[in-house]
Coordinates of C-alpha atoms in Angstrom, one line a residue:
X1 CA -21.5 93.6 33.2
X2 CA -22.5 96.5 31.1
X3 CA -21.7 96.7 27.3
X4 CA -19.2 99.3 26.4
X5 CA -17.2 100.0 23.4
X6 CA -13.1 100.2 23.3
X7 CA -11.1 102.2 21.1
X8 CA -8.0 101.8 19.4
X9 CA -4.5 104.0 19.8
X10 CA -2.4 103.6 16.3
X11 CA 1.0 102.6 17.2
X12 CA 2.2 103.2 13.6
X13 CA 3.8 106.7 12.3
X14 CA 2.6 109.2 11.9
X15 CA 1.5 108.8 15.7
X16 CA -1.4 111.1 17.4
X17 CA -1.2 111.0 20.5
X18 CA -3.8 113.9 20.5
X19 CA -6.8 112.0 20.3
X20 CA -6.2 110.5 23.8
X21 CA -8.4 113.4 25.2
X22 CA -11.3 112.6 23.3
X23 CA -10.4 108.9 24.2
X24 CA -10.4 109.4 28.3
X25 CA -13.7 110.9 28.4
X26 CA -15.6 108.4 29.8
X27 CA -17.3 106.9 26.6
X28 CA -14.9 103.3 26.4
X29 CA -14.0 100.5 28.7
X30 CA -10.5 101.0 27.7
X31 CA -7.9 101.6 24.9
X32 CA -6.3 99.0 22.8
X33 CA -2.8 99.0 21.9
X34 CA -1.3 97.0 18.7
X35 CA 1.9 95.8 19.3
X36 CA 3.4 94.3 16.1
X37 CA 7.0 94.9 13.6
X38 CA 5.1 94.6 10.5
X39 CA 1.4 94.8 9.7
X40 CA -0.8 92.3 7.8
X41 CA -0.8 94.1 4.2
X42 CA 1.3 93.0 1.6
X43 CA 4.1 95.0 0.7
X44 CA 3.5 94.3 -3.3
X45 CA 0.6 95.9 -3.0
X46 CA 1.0 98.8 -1.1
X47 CA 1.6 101.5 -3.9
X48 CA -0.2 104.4 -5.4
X49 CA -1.3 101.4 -8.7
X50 CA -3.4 99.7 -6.4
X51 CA -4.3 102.4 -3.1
X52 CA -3.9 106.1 -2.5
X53 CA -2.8 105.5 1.0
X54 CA 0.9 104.4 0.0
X55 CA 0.9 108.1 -1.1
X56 CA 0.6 109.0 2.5
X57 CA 2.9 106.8 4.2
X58 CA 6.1 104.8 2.2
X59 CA 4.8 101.6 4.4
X60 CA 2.4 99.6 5.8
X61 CA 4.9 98.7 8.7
X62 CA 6.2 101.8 10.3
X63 CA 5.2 100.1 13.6
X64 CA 6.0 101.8 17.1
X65 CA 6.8 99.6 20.1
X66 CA 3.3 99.3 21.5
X67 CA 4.6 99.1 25.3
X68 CA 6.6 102.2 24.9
X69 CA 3.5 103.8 23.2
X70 CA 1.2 102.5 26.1
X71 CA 3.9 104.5 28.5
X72 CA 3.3 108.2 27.1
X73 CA -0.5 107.5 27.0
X74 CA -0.3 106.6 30.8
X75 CA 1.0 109.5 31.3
X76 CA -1.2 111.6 29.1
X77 CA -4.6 110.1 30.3
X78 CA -6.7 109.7 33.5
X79 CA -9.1 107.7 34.1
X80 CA -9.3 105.3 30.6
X81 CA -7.7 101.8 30.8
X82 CA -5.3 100.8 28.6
X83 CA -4.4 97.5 27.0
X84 CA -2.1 95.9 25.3
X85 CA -3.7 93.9 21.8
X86 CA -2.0 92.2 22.1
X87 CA 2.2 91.2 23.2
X88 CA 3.5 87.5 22.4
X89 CA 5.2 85.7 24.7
X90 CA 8.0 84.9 22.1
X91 CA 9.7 88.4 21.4
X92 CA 9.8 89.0 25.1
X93 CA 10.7 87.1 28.1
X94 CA 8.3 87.1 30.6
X95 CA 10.4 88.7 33.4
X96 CA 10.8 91.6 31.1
X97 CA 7.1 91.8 30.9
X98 CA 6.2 91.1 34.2
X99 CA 8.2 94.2 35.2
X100 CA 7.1 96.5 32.2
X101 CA 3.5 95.6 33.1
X102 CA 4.4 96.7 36.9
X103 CA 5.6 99.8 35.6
X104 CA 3.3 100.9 33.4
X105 CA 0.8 100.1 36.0
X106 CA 2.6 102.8 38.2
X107 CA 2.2 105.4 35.2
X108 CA -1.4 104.8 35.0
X109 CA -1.6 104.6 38.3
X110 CA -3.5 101.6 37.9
X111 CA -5.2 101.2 34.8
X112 CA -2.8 98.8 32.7
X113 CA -4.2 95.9 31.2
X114 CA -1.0 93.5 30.2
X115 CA -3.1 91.8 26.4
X116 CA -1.0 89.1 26.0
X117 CA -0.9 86.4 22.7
X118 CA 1.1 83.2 21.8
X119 CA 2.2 85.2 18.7
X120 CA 2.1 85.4 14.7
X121 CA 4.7 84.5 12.2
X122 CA 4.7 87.5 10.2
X123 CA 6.4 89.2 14.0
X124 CA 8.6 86.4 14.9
X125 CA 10.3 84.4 12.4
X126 CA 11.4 86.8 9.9
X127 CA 13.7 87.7 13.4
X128 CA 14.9 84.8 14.2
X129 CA 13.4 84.3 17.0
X130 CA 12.2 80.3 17.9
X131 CA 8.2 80.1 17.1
X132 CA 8.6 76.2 17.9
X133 CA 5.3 75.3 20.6
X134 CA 3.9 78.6 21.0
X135 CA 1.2 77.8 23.1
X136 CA 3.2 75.8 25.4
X137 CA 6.0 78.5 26.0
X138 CA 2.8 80.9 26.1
X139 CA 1.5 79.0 29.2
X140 CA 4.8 78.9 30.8
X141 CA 5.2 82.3 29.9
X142 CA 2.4 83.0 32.0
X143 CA 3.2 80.9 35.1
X144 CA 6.7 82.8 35.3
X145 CA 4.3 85.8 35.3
X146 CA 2.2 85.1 37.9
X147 CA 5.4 83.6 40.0
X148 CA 7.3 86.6 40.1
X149 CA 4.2 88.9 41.2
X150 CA 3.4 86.9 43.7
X151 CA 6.4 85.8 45.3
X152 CA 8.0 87.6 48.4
X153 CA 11.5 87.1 47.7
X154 CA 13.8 85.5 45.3
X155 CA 12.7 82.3 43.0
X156 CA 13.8 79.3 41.8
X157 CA 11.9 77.8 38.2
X158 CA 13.2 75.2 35.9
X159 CA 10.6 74.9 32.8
X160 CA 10.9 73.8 29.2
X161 CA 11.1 77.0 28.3
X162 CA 12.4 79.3 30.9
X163 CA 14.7 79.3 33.7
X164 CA 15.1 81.4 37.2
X165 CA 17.6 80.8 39.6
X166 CA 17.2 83.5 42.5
X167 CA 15.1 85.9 40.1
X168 CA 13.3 88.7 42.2
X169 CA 11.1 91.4 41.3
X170 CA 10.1 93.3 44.4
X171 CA 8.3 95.7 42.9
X172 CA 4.7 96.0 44.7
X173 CA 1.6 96.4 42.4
X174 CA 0.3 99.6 42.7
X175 CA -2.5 99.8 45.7
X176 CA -2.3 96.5 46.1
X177 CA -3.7 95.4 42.8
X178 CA -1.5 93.5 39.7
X179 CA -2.5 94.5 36.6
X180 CA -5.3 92.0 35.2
X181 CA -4.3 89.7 32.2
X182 CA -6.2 89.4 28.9
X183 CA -5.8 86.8 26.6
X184 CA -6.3 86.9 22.8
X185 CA -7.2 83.1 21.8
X186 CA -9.1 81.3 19.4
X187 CA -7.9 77.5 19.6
X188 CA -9.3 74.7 22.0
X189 CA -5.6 74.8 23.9
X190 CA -5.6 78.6 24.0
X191 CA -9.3 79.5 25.1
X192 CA -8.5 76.5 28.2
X193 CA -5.7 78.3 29.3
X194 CA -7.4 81.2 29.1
X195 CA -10.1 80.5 31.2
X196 CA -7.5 79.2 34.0
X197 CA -5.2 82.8 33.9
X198 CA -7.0 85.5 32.0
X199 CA -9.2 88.2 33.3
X200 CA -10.3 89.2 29.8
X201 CA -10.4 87.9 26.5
X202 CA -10.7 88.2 22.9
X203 CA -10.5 85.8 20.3
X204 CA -8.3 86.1 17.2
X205 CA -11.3 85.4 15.1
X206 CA -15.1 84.6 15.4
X207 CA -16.6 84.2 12.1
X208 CA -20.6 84.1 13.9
X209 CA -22.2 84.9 17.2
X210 CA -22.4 81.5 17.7
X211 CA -18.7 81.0 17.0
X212 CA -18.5 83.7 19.6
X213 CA -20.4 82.1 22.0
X214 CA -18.9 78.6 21.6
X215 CA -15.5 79.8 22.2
X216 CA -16.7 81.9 25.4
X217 CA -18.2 78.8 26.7
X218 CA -15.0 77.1 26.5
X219 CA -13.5 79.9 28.2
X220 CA -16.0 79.8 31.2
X221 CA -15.9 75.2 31.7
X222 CA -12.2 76.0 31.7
X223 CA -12.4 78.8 34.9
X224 CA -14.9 76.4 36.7
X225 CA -12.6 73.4 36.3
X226 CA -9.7 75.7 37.9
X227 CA -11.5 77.0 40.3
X228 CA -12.3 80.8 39.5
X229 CA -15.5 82.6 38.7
X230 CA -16.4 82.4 35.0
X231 CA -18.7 85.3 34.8
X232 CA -15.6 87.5 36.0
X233 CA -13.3 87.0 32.6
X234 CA -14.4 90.3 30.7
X235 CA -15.3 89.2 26.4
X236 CA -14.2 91.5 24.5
X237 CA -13.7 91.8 20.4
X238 CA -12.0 93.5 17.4
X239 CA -15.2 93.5 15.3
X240 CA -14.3 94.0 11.8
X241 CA -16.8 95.7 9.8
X242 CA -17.4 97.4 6.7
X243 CA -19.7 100.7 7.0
X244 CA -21.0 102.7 4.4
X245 CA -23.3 105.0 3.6
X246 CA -25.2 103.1 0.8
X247 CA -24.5 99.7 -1.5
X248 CA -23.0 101.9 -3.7
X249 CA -20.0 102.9 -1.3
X250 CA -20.0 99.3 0.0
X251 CA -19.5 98.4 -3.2
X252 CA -17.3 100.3 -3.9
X253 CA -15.3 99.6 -1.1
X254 CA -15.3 95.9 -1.0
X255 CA -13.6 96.0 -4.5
X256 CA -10.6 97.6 -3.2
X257 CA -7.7 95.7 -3.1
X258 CA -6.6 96.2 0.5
X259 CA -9.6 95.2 1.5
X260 CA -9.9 92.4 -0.5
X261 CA -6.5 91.6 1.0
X262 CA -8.6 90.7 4.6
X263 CA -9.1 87.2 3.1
X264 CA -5.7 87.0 3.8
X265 CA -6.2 86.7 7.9
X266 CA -9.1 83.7 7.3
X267 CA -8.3 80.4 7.0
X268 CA -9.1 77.8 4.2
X269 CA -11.3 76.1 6.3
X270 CA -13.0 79.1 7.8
X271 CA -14.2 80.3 4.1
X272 CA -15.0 76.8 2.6
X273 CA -17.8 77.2 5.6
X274 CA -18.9 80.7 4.4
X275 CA -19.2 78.4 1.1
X276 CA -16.2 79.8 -0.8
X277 CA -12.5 78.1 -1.8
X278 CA -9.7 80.7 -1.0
X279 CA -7.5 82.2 -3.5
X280 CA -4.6 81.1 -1.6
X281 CA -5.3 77.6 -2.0
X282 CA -6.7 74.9 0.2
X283 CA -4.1 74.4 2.5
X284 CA -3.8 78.6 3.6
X285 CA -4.0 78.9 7.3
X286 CA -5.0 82.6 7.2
X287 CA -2.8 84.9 9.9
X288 CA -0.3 82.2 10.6
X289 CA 0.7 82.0 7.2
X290 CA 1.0 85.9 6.1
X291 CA 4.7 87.2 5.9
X292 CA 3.9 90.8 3.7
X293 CA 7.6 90.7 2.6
X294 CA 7.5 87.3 0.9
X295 CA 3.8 87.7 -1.2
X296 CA 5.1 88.5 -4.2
X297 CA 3.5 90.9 -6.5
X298 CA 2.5 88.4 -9.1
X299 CA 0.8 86.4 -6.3
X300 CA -1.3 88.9 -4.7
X301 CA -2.2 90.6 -7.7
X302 CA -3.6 87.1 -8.8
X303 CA -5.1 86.9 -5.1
X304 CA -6.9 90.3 -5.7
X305 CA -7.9 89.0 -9.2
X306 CA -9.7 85.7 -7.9
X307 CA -11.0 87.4 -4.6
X308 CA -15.1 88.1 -5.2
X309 CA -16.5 90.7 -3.1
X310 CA -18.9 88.1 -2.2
X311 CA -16.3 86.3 -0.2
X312 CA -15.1 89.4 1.3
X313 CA -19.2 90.2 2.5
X314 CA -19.7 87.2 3.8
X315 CA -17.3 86.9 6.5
X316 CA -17.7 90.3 8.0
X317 CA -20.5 92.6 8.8
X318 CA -21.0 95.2 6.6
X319 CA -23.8 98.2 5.9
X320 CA -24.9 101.3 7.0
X321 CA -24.2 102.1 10.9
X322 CA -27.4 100.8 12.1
X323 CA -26.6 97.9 10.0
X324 CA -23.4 96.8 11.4
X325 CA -24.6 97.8 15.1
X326 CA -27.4 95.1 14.3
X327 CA -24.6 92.6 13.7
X328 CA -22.5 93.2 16.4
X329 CA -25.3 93.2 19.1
X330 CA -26.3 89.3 17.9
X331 CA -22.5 89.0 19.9
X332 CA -23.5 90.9 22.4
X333 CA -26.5 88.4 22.7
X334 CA -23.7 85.7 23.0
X335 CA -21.8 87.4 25.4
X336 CA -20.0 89.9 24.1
X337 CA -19.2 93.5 26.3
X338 CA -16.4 94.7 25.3
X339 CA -16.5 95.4 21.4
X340 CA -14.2 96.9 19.5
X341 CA -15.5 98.4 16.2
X342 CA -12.8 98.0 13.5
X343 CA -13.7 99.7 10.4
X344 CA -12.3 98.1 7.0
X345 CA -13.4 100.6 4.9
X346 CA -10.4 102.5 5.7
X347 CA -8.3 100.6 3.6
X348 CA -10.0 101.4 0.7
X349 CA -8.2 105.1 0.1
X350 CA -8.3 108.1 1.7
X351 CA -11.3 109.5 1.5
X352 CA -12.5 106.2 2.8
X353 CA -10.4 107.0 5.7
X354 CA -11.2 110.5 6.4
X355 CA -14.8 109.2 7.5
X356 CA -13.7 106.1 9.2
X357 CA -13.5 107.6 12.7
X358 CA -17.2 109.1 12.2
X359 CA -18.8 105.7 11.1
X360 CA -17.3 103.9 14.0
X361 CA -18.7 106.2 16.5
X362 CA -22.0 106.5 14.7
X363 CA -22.1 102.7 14.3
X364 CA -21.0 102.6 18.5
X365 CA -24.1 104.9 19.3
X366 CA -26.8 102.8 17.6
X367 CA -25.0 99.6 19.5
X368 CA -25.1 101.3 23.2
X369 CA -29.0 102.4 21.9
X370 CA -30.0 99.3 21.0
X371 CA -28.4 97.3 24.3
X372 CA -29.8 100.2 26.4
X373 CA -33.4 99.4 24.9
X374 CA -32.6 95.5 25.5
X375 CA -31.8 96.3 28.9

């Protein structure tokens, strides 16, 4: 299994759908698709006192529905996958998906990739929506999935979570195929099921190679004990980085607030490893805990405050291109082969952003050169 990069499609206004041409060349494994109502920034500090982006768009959350974006790129691409990073199982019933996956399988003709997660607060309870055993209505999630692909007429299924009574989706998969199942997971439950339904996988965070490659080990004891061929469950990441030119720019850059504001997404535990408390307090469970409406401004201007860029540096790979591509092959030596490079230094202001797009692929060409001279 070959390493090659994947790229991301916005799913946020202003949307470009114009870059899928440059996208379906050839270069990456597949596109990645967000899927989320709100994003992970804070609200209180999204304005033109603390970053130059919130001049260029009113919100951090103008969030598209990632399936209906994934439907006009079908239809506006080729050959390139494309993959959903990820849907929870908690916004949308599984039928639902089951058939939207089907369909947008038929648009690509083929290249769909249905991402699916247990979900994150931030998208679920603010709705209403029940976030009550996640991962247990994610696995069920998944076996009405799989049941209503596979079965040849109408279905019964009684479950904690869901019910069918005569449910049918006749819909064949398109030449003969369904559309493969990737899983993002980080937890011992998660990364078990995933190695029993997935055909891909990312984690939601992993902090070190070795984090990487303990979680993908997991993965691959989990197919074995079900039956299935571990080496067949493509690893993927969203590697989140910080490129710059020179320490000046990183330095720059890693003192910007939204930036900064990453700490939000790690846990307490996670940093007190890395050798630092969090500004959020002891207890802070990192993504599972963000809801951007509720931060105040008082406490995320304190979080900013007490946040030091060392903290920031030492949970995510940061440097020049050749730097970061130095970084993220160490994962590659623990398995990974589907990276996603995810440039931070976007969020530190426009100009930071203009360049983003150029870093990443500069930082993508030293990682294929450096796995090509491995190989």
């Amino acid at each position: 299994m070959r390493v090659q990069p994947a790229a991301f499609l916005r799913t946020t206004l202003p949307l470009d759908l114009s870059v899928l041409g440059a996208l379906d060349s050839g270069r990456y494994h597949s596109v990645w698709l967000p899927d989320h109502m709100v994003s992970f920034w804070p609200d209180s500090i999204w304005t033109p006192e603390f970053t130059d982006l919130a001049t260029a768009s009113p919100s951090p959350h103008r969030h598209l529905d990632g399936l209906a974006v994934a439907a006009a790129a079908a239809v506006l691409t080729e050959t390139v996958p494309l993959a959903t990073s990820v849907v929870d199982t908690v916004r949308r019933h599984p039928a639902s998906l089951a058939q939207t996956a089907l369909t947008l399988d038929h648009l690509s003709r083929g290249r769909f990739i249905l991402g699916l997660g247990s979900g994150e607060s931030e998208n679920i309870l603010p709705y209403g929506f029940d976030f009550a055993r996640p991962v247990g209505r994610f696995e069920e999630a998944l076996r009405v999935i799989r049941l209503l692909w596979e079965s040849t007429g109408p279905v019964d299924f009684r479950g904690e979570f869901f019910t069918l009574h005569d449910a049918r989706l006749d819909t064949e998969p398109f030449n003969g195929r369904y559309p493969p199942i990737w899983i993002g997971a980080s937890g011992p439950r998660m990364l078990e099921i995933t190695g029993r339904y997935a055909d891909g996988w990312w984690p939601a965070g992993a902090w070190t190679p070795e984090h990487y490659g303990e979680m993908l080990a997991v993965v691959r004891r989990s197919a074995e004990r079900a039956g299935r061929d571990p080496m067949a469950i493509t690893p993927g990441y969203i590697q989140v980085c910080l490129i710059a030119h020179d320490d000046a720019e990183l330095a720059e850059v890693v003192s910007a607030p939204l930036v900064k504001a990453f700490l939000l997404q790690v846990s307490a535990d996670t940093l007190r490893g890395f050798g630092f408390d969090h500004p959020m307090g002891p207890a802070w469970r990192g993504f599972q805990d963000i809801d951007p409406a509720v931060l105040t401004r008082e406490r995320i201007t304190e979080f900013v405050r007490d946040t030091p860029p060392e903290a920031v540096l030492a949970v995510v790979p940061h440097g020049t291109p050749a730097q970061v591509a130095r970084v993220v092959n160490d994962y590659v030596d623990a398995g990974l082969r589907v990276p996603k490079i995810l440039d931070y230094s976007a969020m530190a202001g426009l100009r930071h952003a203009a360049g983003s797009a150029d870093r990443v692929r500069a930082t993508e060409d030293e990682l294929l050169r450096l796995c090509s001279a491995a190989a």
